[in-house]
Amino acid sequence: MSIPRLIVFDLDFTLWDCGGTWCDCLSPPFRVNGKRIEDRTGRLVRLYDDVHEILAHCDDHAITLALASRTEKPTWARELLSHLDITHRFAFAEIYPSSKLRHFAALQKDSGFAYEEMLFFDDEMRNIHEVGGLGVTSIYVRDGMTADLFHSSLNEFADRQNPHRG
């Protein structure tokens, strides 16, 4: 089965939930209390339940990972990634307010991977359409990343790579 050379994740409502809002709407400072991360108002920041399993699968299959987030508060996003102890999982991170097209141009340049070798997950349909137009297999995330969505998307990627398989 063909696997992506690079898998790219959005952050808000894709890899994590920040108390029902975007990370740039939180109120630092962030507090780490055991495994809980909260902002000043008590909003809980958490990875979706299957994210660790998904990241482990990518590690096991030597799939390079990246982030693409258009947040207005990149330092907050990076701080949350650190608190969640997943920063080291991502070889590339384009985290700044801009079009996902700019994020992907940088990812393509820095990684050397063609757009057709990438798989992208995001919760905003406008990003799915924009990035999909580049040739990236782009998957809409309705309610946060799940293992089922991830694995079905790997199959979709493989089908796009080899339309005669099956």
Tab-separated table of N, CA and C in Angstrom:
chain	number	residue	atom	x	y	z
A	1	MET	N	0.845	-1.187	0.000
A	1	MET	CA	0.000	0.000	0.000
A	1	MET	C	0.881	1.237	0.000
A	2	SER	N	0.557	2.203	-0.837
A	2	SER	CA	1.267	3.484	-0.837
A	2	SER	C	0.932	4.245	0.426
A	3	ILE	N	1.967	4.767	1.059
A	3	ILE	CA	1.737	5.597	2.246
A	3	ILE	C	2.270	6.993	1.975
A	4	PRO	N	1.703	7.989	2.639
A	4	PRO	CA	2.176	9.359	2.435
A	4	PRO	C	3.615	9.517	2.907
A	5	ARG	N	4.349	10.372	2.256
A	5	ARG	CA	5.698	10.721	2.716
A	5	ARG	C	5.610	11.746	3.837
A	6	LEU	N	4.535	12.578	3.807
A	6	LEU	CA	4.347	13.619	4.815
A	6	LEU	C	2.870	13.697	5.165
A	7	ILE	N	2.573	13.652	6.465
A	7	ILE	CA	1.208	13.861	6.939
A	7	ILE	C	1.188	15.168	7.715
A	8	VAL	N	0.250	16.034	7.347
A	8	VAL	CA	0.156	17.378	7.918
A	8	VAL	C	-1.165	17.507	8.664
A	9	PHE	N	-1.075	18.024	9.881
A	9	PHE	CA	-2.259	18.229	10.709
A	9	PHE	C	-2.448	19.705	11.014
A	10	ASP	N	-3.689	20.150	10.975
A	10	ASP	CA	-4.087	21.408	11.581
A	10	ASP	C	-4.120	21.155	13.088
A	11	LEU	N	-4.243	22.210	13.885
A	11	LEU	CA	-4.294	22.056	15.341
A	11	LEU	C	-5.718	22.144	15.893
A	12	ASP	N	-6.278	23.365	15.911
A	12	ASP	CA	-7.586	23.588	16.542
A	12	ASP	C	-8.681	22.750	15.894
A	13	PHE	N	-9.404	22.012	16.721
A	13	PHE	CA	-10.526	21.158	16.312
A	13	PHE	C	-10.104	20.023	15.373
A	14	THR	N	-8.788	19.806	15.235
A	14	THR	CA	-8.268	18.696	14.450
A	14	THR	C	-7.467	17.772	15.370
A	15	LEU	N	-6.346	18.279	15.917
A	15	LEU	CA	-5.583	17.486	16.885
A	15	LEU	C	-6.043	17.731	18.316
A	16	TRP	N	-6.520	18.945	18.590
A	16	TRP	CA	-6.896	19.263	19.965
A	16	TRP	C	-8.163	20.067	20.051
A	17	ASP	N	-8.711	20.049	21.259
A	17	ASP	CA	-9.865	20.871	21.622
A	17	ASP	C	-9.405	21.793	22.742
A	18	CYS	N	-9.653	23.070	22.581
A	18	CYS	CA	-9.259	24.076	23.573
A	18	CYS	C	-10.496	24.622	24.273
A	19	GLY	N	-11.235	23.739	24.881
A	19	GLY	CA	-12.426	24.175	25.602
A	19	GLY	C	-13.500	24.726	24.687
A	20	GLY	N	-13.578	24.181	23.466
A	20	GLY	CA	-14.616	24.597	22.528
A	20	GLY	C	-14.301	25.862	21.761
A	21	THR	N	-13.060	26.326	21.814
A	21	THR	CA	-12.663	27.529	21.085
A	21	THR	C	-11.311	27.287	20.420
A	22	TRP	N	-10.804	28.281	19.725
A	22	TRP	CA	-9.488	28.207	19.102
A	22	TRP	C	-8.432	28.564	20.137
A	23	CYS	N	-7.225	28.072	19.945
A	23	CYS	CA	-6.175	28.329	20.942
A	23	CYS	C	-5.878	29.811	21.081
A	24	ASP	N	-6.080	30.593	20.029
A	24	ASP	CA	-5.797	32.028	20.155
A	24	ASP	C	-6.905	32.792	20.878
A	25	CYS	N	-7.947	32.082	21.299
A	25	CYS	CA	-9.009	32.680	22.114
A	25	CYS	C	-8.876	32.297	23.594
A	26	LEU	N	-7.841	31.548	23.922
A	26	LEU	CA	-7.602	31.167	25.312
A	26	LEU	C	-7.054	32.353	26.096
A	27	SER	N	-6.893	32.152	27.394
A	27	SER	CA	-6.375	33.197	28.281
A	27	SER	C	-5.192	32.667	29.075
A	28	PRO	N	-3.977	32.841	28.569
A	28	PRO	CA	-2.809	32.431	29.339
A	28	PRO	C	-2.727	33.254	30.636
A	29	PRO	N	-1.956	32.818	31.586
A	29	PRO	CA	-1.001	31.716	31.468
A	29	PRO	C	-1.684	30.357	31.540
A	30	PHE	N	-0.991	29.375	30.941
A	30	PHE	CA	-1.488	28.006	30.972
A	30	PHE	C	-0.954	27.317	32.222
A	31	ARG	N	-1.812	26.503	32.814
A	31	ARG	CA	-1.432	25.749	34.009
A	31	ARG	C	-1.452	24.269	33.668
A	32	VAL	N	-0.397	23.576	34.075
A	32	VAL	CA	-0.350	22.127	33.920
A	32	VAL	C	-0.600	21.539	35.295
A	33	ASN	N	-1.649	20.740	35.378
A	33	ASN	CA	-2.037	20.123	36.636
A	33	ASN	C	-2.160	18.624	36.375
A	34	GLY	N	-1.093	17.890	36.646
A	34	GLY	CA	-1.069	16.479	36.282
A	34	GLY	C	-1.071	16.356	34.777
A	35	LYS	N	-2.061	15.682	34.231
A	35	LYS	CA	-2.183	15.546	32.775
A	35	LYS	C	-3.114	16.593	32.188
A	36	ARG	N	-3.633	17.463	33.033
A	36	ARG	CA	-4.572	18.493	32.580
A	36	ARG	C	-3.826	19.788	32.272
A	37	ILE	N	-4.236	20.423	31.180
A	37	ILE	CA	-3.720	21.743	30.827
A	37	ILE	C	-4.917	22.672	30.758
A	38	GLU	N	-4.843	23.760	31.499
A	38	GLU	CA	-5.939	24.727	31.545
A	38	GLU	C	-5.401	26.118	31.309
A	39	ASP	N	-6.266	26.983	30.794
A	39	ASP	CA	-5.896	28.388	30.714
A	39	ASP	C	-6.331	29.074	32.013
A	40	ARG	N	-6.123	30.374	32.088
A	40	ARG	CA	-6.417	31.138	33.298
A	40	ARG	C	-7.880	31.031	33.721
A	41	THR	N	-8.784	30.844	32.746
A	41	THR	CA	-10.224	30.785	33.058
A	41	THR	C	-10.705	29.363	33.346
A	42	GLY	N	-9.791	28.383	33.247
A	42	GLY	CA	-10.176	26.996	33.510
A	42	GLY	C	-10.560	26.207	32.271
A	43	ARG	N	-10.430	26.818	31.086
A	43	ARG	CA	-10.704	26.056	29.860
A	43	ARG	C	-9.674	24.948	29.717
A	44	LEU	N	-10.151	23.743	29.495
A	44	LEU	CA	-9.293	22.568	29.369
A	44	LEU	C	-8.809	22.424	27.933
A	45	VAL	N	-7.507	22.195	27.775
A	45	VAL	CA	-6.907	21.926	26.470
A	45	VAL	C	-6.544	20.450	26.461
A	46	ARG	N	-7.048	19.736	25.438
A	46	ARG	CA	-6.758	18.306	25.387
A	46	ARG	C	-6.641	17.830	23.948
A	47	LEU	N	-5.783	16.840	23.767
A	47	LEU	CA	-5.720	16.156	22.482
A	47	LEU	C	-6.951	15.275	22.370
A	48	TYR	N	-7.442	15.086	21.159
A	48	TYR	CA	-8.533	14.139	20.960
A	48	TYR	C	-8.035	12.734	21.334
A	49	ASP	N	-8.949	11.896	21.732
A	49	ASP	CA	-8.617	10.608	22.354
A	49	ASP	C	-7.677	9.736	21.541
A	50	ASP	N	-7.786	9.725	20.228
A	50	ASP	CA	-7.000	8.806	19.395
A	50	ASP	C	-5.684	9.393	18.886
A	51	VAL	N	-5.380	10.642	19.249
A	51	VAL	CA	-4.211	11.310	18.659
A	51	VAL	C	-2.907	10.589	18.999
A	52	HIS	N	-2.716	10.167	20.237
A	52	HIS	CA	-1.467	9.472	20.580
A	52	HIS	C	-1.318	8.186	19.767
A	53	GLU	N	-2.404	7.449	19.591
A	53	GLU	CA	-2.375	6.225	18.784
A	53	GLU	C	-2.011	6.542	17.329
A	54	ILE	N	-2.569	7.612	16.798
A	54	ILE	CA	-2.295	8.022	15.417
A	54	ILE	C	-0.830	8.408	15.259
A	55	LEU	N	-0.319	9.204	16.186
A	55	LEU	CA	1.087	9.624	16.113
A	55	LEU	C	2.019	8.416	16.253
A	56	ALA	N	1.676	7.467	17.111
A	56	ALA	CA	2.484	6.254	17.278
A	56	ALA	C	2.492	5.440	15.986
A	57	HIS	N	1.346	5.348	15.318
A	57	HIS	CA	1.277	4.637	14.035
A	57	HIS	C	2.237	5.278	13.031
A	58	CYS	N	2.237	6.592	12.983
A	58	CYS	CA	3.131	7.303	12.054
A	58	CYS	C	4.594	7.037	12.406
A	59	ASP	N	4.920	7.049	13.710
A	59	ASP	CA	6.287	6.717	14.131
A	59	ASP	C	6.653	5.302	13.704
A	60	ASP	N	5.757	4.360	13.938
A	60	ASP	CA	6.012	2.951	13.613
A	60	ASP	C	6.252	2.739	12.124
A	61	HIS	N	5.639	3.578	11.287
A	61	HIS	CA	5.770	3.450	9.834
A	61	HIS	C	6.705	4.501	9.231
A	62	ALA	N	7.446	5.181	10.094
A	62	ALA	CA	8.435	6.177	9.662
A	62	ALA	C	7.842	7.223	8.721
A	63	ILE	N	6.640	7.675	9.055
A	63	ILE	CA	5.989	8.720	8.266
A	63	ILE	C	6.338	10.066	8.888
A	64	THR	N	6.861	10.961	8.091
A	64	THR	CA	7.213	12.301	8.555
A	64	THR	C	5.940	13.090	8.821
A	65	LEU	N	5.947	13.856	9.917
A	65	LEU	CA	4.774	14.627	10.315
A	65	LEU	C	5.067	16.118	10.307
A	66	ALA	N	3.998	16.898	10.059
A	66	ALA	CA	4.106	18.357	10.066
A	66	ALA	C	2.815	18.956	10.602
A	67	LEU	N	2.911	20.215	10.977
A	67	LEU	CA	1.758	20.990	11.427
A	67	LEU	C	1.578	22.187	10.509
A	68	ALA	N	0.317	22.554	10.285
A	68	ALA	CA	-0.015	23.762	9.530
A	68	ALA	C	-1.200	24.414	10.233
A	69	SER	N	-0.930	25.511	10.918
A	69	SER	CA	-1.982	26.194	11.672
A	69	SER	C	-1.897	27.686	11.409
A	70	ARG	N	-3.061	28.296	11.146
A	70	ARG	CA	-3.079	29.723	10.851
A	70	ARG	C	-3.423	30.568	12.080
A	71	THR	N	-3.070	30.107	13.259
A	71	THR	CA	-3.405	30.804	14.483
A	71	THR	C	-2.788	32.202	14.567
A	72	GLU	N	-3.507	33.078	15.222
A	72	GLU	CA	-3.014	34.439	15.457
A	72	GLU	C	-2.025	34.488	16.622
A	73	LYS	N	-1.925	33.404	17.382
A	73	LYS	CA	-1.046	33.351	18.558
A	73	LYS	C	-0.112	32.139	18.460
A	74	PRO	N	0.853	32.179	17.539
A	74	PRO	CA	1.735	31.023	17.359
A	74	PRO	C	2.516	30.641	18.614
A	75	THR	N	2.910	31.612	19.418
A	75	THR	CA	3.657	31.272	20.631
A	75	THR	C	2.794	30.477	21.597
A	76	TRP	N	1.500	30.792	21.672
A	76	TRP	CA	0.598	30.028	22.537
A	76	TRP	C	0.463	28.605	22.022
A	77	ALA	N	0.299	28.453	20.715
A	77	ALA	CA	0.161	27.117	20.128
A	77	ALA	C	1.413	26.286	20.405
A	78	ARG	N	2.568	26.884	20.239
A	78	ARG	CA	3.819	26.156	20.485
A	78	ARG	C	3.957	25.792	21.970
A	79	GLU	N	3.524	26.682	22.837
A	79	GLU	CA	3.560	26.387	24.272
A	79	GLU	C	2.644	25.208	24.602
A	80	LEU	N	1.461	25.189	24.018
A	80	LEU	CA	0.538	24.074	24.249
A	80	LEU	C	1.108	22.761	23.709
A	81	LEU	N	1.722	22.795	22.539
A	81	LEU	CA	2.362	21.595	21.989
A	81	LEU	C	3.420	21.063	22.948
A	82	SER	N	4.170	21.980	23.541
A	82	SER	CA	5.193	21.587	24.507
A	82	SER	C	4.564	20.978	25.757
A	83	HIS	N	3.536	21.631	26.299
A	83	HIS	CA	2.847	21.102	27.485
A	83	HIS	C	2.240	19.725	27.210
A	84	LEU	N	1.766	19.508	25.990
A	84	LEU	CA	1.173	18.221	25.611
A	84	LEU	C	2.235	17.185	25.260
A	85	ASP	N	3.494	17.616	25.248
A	85	ASP	CA	4.643	16.748	25.004
A	85	ASP	C	4.579	16.047	23.647
A	86	ILE	N	4.219	16.811	22.616
A	86	ILE	CA	4.192	16.224	21.267
A	86	ILE	C	5.018	17.028	20.253
A	87	THR	N	5.666	18.102	20.688
A	87	THR	CA	6.448	18.931	19.761
A	87	THR	C	7.443	18.099	18.972
A	88	HIS	N	8.122	17.177	19.642
A	88	HIS	CA	9.176	16.373	19.022
A	88	HIS	C	8.668	15.458	17.910
A	89	ARG	N	7.378	15.258	17.830
A	89	ARG	CA	6.823	14.349	16.816
A	89	ARG	C	6.794	14.973	15.419
A	90	PHE	N	6.923	16.299	15.345
A	90	PHE	CA	6.710	17.007	14.085
A	90	PHE	C	8.029	17.557	13.539
A	91	ALA	N	8.392	17.090	12.353
A	91	ALA	CA	9.624	17.541	11.708
A	91	ALA	C	9.502	18.973	11.195
A	92	PHE	N	8.270	19.367	10.869
A	92	PHE	CA	8.029	20.696	10.313
A	92	PHE	C	6.799	21.294	10.977
A	93	ALA	N	6.841	22.597	11.194
A	93	ALA	CA	5.683	23.275	11.806
A	93	ALA	C	5.552	24.669	11.209
A	94	GLU	N	4.483	24.872	10.469
A	94	GLU	CA	4.138	26.178	9.908
A	94	GLU	C	2.970	26.699	10.749
A	95	ILE	N	3.283	27.505	11.750
A	95	ILE	CA	2.287	27.980	12.705
A	95	ILE	C	2.367	29.508	12.745
A	96	TYR	N	1.493	30.139	11.980
A	96	TYR	CA	1.440	31.600	11.910
A	96	TYR	C	0.193	31.980	11.114
A	97	PRO	N	-0.263	33.228	11.299
A	97	PRO	CA	-1.474	33.653	10.580
A	97	PRO	C	-1.170	33.880	9.097
A	98	SER	N	-1.696	32.999	8.276
A	98	SER	CA	-1.499	33.105	6.836
A	98	SER	C	-2.359	32.053	6.161
A	99	SER	N	-2.376	32.095	4.869
A	99	SER	CA	-3.092	31.095	4.077
A	99	SER	C	-2.414	29.739	4.220
A	100	LYS	N	-3.210	28.691	4.181
A	100	LYS	CA	-2.639	27.343	4.185
A	100	LYS	C	-1.814	27.122	2.915
A	101	LEU	N	-2.087	27.875	1.875
A	101	LEU	CA	-1.275	27.755	0.666
A	101	LEU	C	0.169	28.167	0.953
A	102	ARG	N	0.351	29.207	1.755
A	102	ARG	CA	1.705	29.631	2.147
A	102	ARG	C	2.340	28.559	3.031
A	103	HIS	N	1.559	28.004	3.962
A	103	HIS	CA	2.075	26.941	4.821
A	103	HIS	C	2.578	25.771	3.967
A	104	PHE	N	1.782	25.367	2.993
A	104	PHE	CA	2.144	24.199	2.186
A	104	PHE	C	3.284	24.482	1.223
A	105	ALA	N	3.397	25.701	0.732
A	105	ALA	CA	4.553	26.049	-0.098
A	105	ALA	C	5.836	25.888	0.718
A	106	ALA	N	5.793	26.341	1.976
A	106	ALA	CA	6.960	26.201	2.850
A	106	ALA	C	7.235	24.728	3.176
A	107	LEU	N	6.165	23.968	3.449
A	107	LEU	CA	6.348	22.543	3.751
A	107	LEU	C	6.939	21.793	2.567
A	108	GLN	N	6.464	22.103	1.373
A	108	GLN	CA	6.970	21.444	0.171
A	108	GLN	C	8.449	21.785	-0.025
A	109	LYS	N	8.785	23.058	0.137
A	109	LYS	CA	10.170	23.498	-0.036
A	109	LYS	C	11.081	22.867	1.015
A	110	ASP	N	10.674	22.916	2.285
A	110	ASP	CA	11.519	22.429	3.376
A	110	ASP	C	11.656	20.909	3.397
A	111	SER	N	10.576	20.205	3.049
A	111	SER	CA	10.601	18.738	3.114
A	111	SER	C	11.142	18.107	1.834
A	112	GLY	N	10.949	18.788	0.725
A	112	GLY	CA	11.328	18.228	-0.563
A	112	GLY	C	10.304	17.243	-1.113
A	113	PHE	N	9.190	17.064	-0.409
A	113	PHE	CA	8.150	16.138	-0.856
A	113	PHE	C	7.179	16.852	-1.782
A	114	ALA	N	6.738	16.144	-2.804
A	114	ALA	CA	5.747	16.691	-3.728
A	114	ALA	C	4.391	16.754	-3.028
A	115	TYR	N	3.554	17.659	-3.468
A	115	TYR	CA	2.215	17.774	-2.889
A	115	TYR	C	1.457	16.447	-2.960
A	116	GLU	N	1.645	15.716	-4.043
A	116	GLU	CA	0.942	14.446	-4.232
A	116	GLU	C	1.388	13.377	-3.233
A	117	GLU	N	2.497	13.622	-2.532
A	117	GLU	CA	3.008	12.683	-1.530
A	117	GLU	C	2.538	13.036	-0.123
A	118	MET	N	1.673	14.058	-0.024
A	118	MET	CA	1.219	14.557	1.271
A	118	MET	C	-0.237	14.208	1.544
A	119	LEU	N	-0.537	14.044	2.834
A	119	LEU	CA	-1.888	13.824	3.327
A	119	LEU	C	-2.132	14.892	4.379
A	120	PHE	N	-3.280	15.579	4.294
A	120	PHE	CA	-3.567	16.735	5.145
A	120	PHE	C	-4.912	16.571	5.820
A	121	PHE	N	-4.952	16.894	7.115
A	121	PHE	CA	-6.183	16.853	7.905
A	121	PHE	C	-6.491	18.238	8.457
A	122	ASP	N	-7.745	18.693	8.270
A	122	ASP	CA	-8.159	20.010	8.753
A	122	ASP	C	-9.663	20.021	8.982
A	123	ASP	N	-10.097	20.866	9.912
A	123	ASP	CA	-11.522	20.955	10.231
A	123	ASP	C	-12.249	22.044	9.449
A	124	GLU	N	-11.546	22.792	8.598
A	124	GLU	CA	-12.188	23.864	7.832
A	124	GLU	C	-12.224	23.507	6.348
A	125	MET	N	-13.427	23.491	5.809
A	125	MET	CA	-13.607	23.085	4.416
A	125	MET	C	-12.854	24.007	3.452
A	126	ARG	N	-12.747	25.296	3.763
A	126	ARG	CA	-12.020	26.201	2.855
A	126	ARG	C	-10.565	25.761	2.712
A	127	ASN	N	-9.967	25.267	3.802
A	127	ASN	CA	-8.587	24.787	3.734
A	127	ASN	C	-8.489	23.485	2.954
A	128	ILE	N	-9.483	22.631	3.102
A	128	ILE	CA	-9.515	21.369	2.358
A	128	ILE	C	-9.558	21.659	0.862
A	129	HIS	N	-10.388	22.604	0.449
A	129	HIS	CA	-10.489	22.952	-0.971
A	129	HIS	C	-9.200	23.597	-1.484
A	130	GLU	N	-8.667	24.566	-0.725
A	130	GLU	CA	-7.445	25.257	-1.152
A	130	GLU	C	-6.280	24.289	-1.305
A	131	VAL	N	-6.014	23.530	-0.257
A	131	VAL	CA	-4.856	22.641	-0.262
A	131	VAL	C	-5.079	21.466	-1.213
A	132	GLY	N	-6.305	20.978	-1.296
A	132	GLY	CA	-6.620	19.918	-2.248
A	132	GLY	C	-6.329	20.342	-3.676
A	133	GLY	N	-6.519	21.628	-3.960
A	133	GLY	CA	-6.231	22.159	-5.291
A	133	GLY	C	-4.766	22.071	-5.677
A	134	LEU	N	-3.895	21.921	-4.674
A	134	LEU	CA	-2.458	21.765	-4.943
A	134	LEU	C	-2.105	20.337	-5.350
A	135	GLY	N	-3.030	19.400	-5.115
A	135	GLY	CA	-2.753	17.996	-5.370
A	135	GLY	C	-2.535	17.187	-4.098
A	136	VAL	N	-2.676	17.842	-2.943
A	136	VAL	CA	-2.545	17.170	-1.653
A	136	VAL	C	-3.848	16.429	-1.354
A	137	THR	N	-3.762	15.182	-0.919
A	137	THR	CA	-4.955	14.469	-0.453
A	137	THR	C	-5.382	15.146	0.840
A	138	SER	N	-6.530	15.803	0.815
A	138	SER	CA	-6.973	16.643	1.931
A	138	SER	C	-8.259	16.093	2.508
A	139	ILE	N	-8.261	15.891	3.822
A	139	ILE	CA	-9.349	15.206	4.511
A	139	ILE	C	-10.017	16.148	5.510
A	140	TYR	N	-11.324	16.248	5.391
A	140	TYR	CA	-12.111	17.072	6.303
A	140	TYR	C	-12.304	16.334	7.631
A	141	VAL	N	-11.994	17.015	8.723
A	141	VAL	CA	-12.127	16.467	10.072
A	141	VAL	C	-13.343	17.120	10.712
A	142	ARG	N	-14.399	16.354	10.859
A	142	ARG	CA	-15.657	16.908	11.366
A	142	ARG	C	-15.653	17.105	12.880
A	143	ASP	N	-15.204	16.117	13.627
A	143	ASP	CA	-15.276	16.160	15.095
A	143	ASP	C	-13.980	15.731	15.751
A	144	GLY	N	-12.863	16.250	15.301
A	144	GLY	CA	-11.573	15.882	15.856
A	144	GLY	C	-11.056	14.582	15.261
A	145	MET	N	-9.740	14.418	15.290
A	145	MET	CA	-9.107	13.236	14.716
A	145	MET	C	-9.532	11.984	15.457
A	146	THR	N	-9.848	10.964	14.664
A	146	THR	CA	-10.139	9.643	15.208
A	146	THR	C	-9.295	8.624	14.460
A	147	ALA	N	-9.059	7.487	15.091
A	147	ALA	CA	-8.306	6.421	14.439
A	147	ALA	C	-9.034	5.941	13.185
A	148	ASP	N	-10.352	5.846	13.248
A	148	ASP	CA	-11.116	5.394	12.073
A	148	ASP	C	-10.918	6.337	10.889
A	149	LEU	N	-11.033	7.639	11.141
A	149	LEU	CA	-10.833	8.620	10.071
A	149	LEU	C	-9.412	8.528	9.528
A	150	PHE	N	-8.455	8.408	10.417
A	150	PHE	CA	-7.055	8.335	10.002
A	150	PHE	C	-6.810	7.139	9.084
A	151	HIS	N	-7.237	5.962	9.509
A	151	HIS	CA	-6.965	4.756	8.727
A	151	HIS	C	-7.742	4.735	7.408
A	152	SER	N	-8.968	5.220	7.407
A	152	SER	CA	-9.709	5.284	6.141
A	152	SER	C	-9.046	6.292	5.195
A	153	SER	N	-8.447	7.331	5.751
A	153	SER	CA	-7.759	8.332	4.934
A	153	SER	C	-6.475	7.775	4.335
A	154	LEU	N	-5.784	6.906	5.080
A	154	LEU	CA	-4.612	6.237	4.509
A	154	LEU	C	-5.028	5.396	3.307
A	155	ASN	N	-6.178	4.728	3.401
A	155	ASN	CA	-6.684	3.944	2.266
A	155	ASN	C	-7.044	4.851	1.095
A	156	GLU	N	-7.669	5.993	1.389
A	156	GLU	CA	-8.012	6.948	0.325
A	156	GLU	C	-6.748	7.450	-0.357
A	157	PHE	N	-5.722	7.751	0.425
A	157	PHE	CA	-4.447	8.190	-0.138
A	157	PHE	C	-3.889	7.114	-1.072
A	158	ALA	N	-3.875	5.862	-0.599
A	158	ALA	CA	-3.356	4.758	-1.416
A	158	ALA	C	-4.151	4.597	-2.705
A	159	ASP	N	-5.474	4.745	-2.612
A	159	ASP	CA	-6.322	4.636	-3.804
A	159	ASP	C	-5.997	5.739	-4.808
A	160	ARG	N	-5.713	6.927	-4.322
A	160	ARG	CA	-5.353	8.033	-5.232
A	160	ARG	C	-4.022	7.778	-5.907
A	161	GLN	N	-3.106	7.122	-5.188
A	161	GLN	CA	-1.784	6.846	-5.735
A	161	GLN	C	-1.831	5.749	-6.796
A	162	ASN	N	-2.751	4.807	-6.589
A	162	ASN	CA	-2.876	3.680	-7.501
A	162	ASN	C	-4.366	3.433	-7.760
A	163	PRO	N	-4.949	4.157	-8.698
A	163	PRO	CA	-6.395	4.059	-8.927
A	163	PRO	C	-6.847	2.688	-9.426
A	164	HIS	N	-5.911	1.837	-9.824
A	164	HIS	CA	-6.285	0.509	-10.343
A	164	HIS	C	-6.160	-0.577	-9.297
A	165	ARG	N	-5.820	-0.184	-8.054
A	165	ARG	CA	-5.637	-1.219	-7.008
A	165	ARG	C	-7.006	-1.727	-6.559
A	166	GLY	N	-6.978	-2.858	-5.911
A	166	GLY	CA	-8.202	-3.353	-5.320
A	166	GLY	C	-8.722	-4.495	-6.049
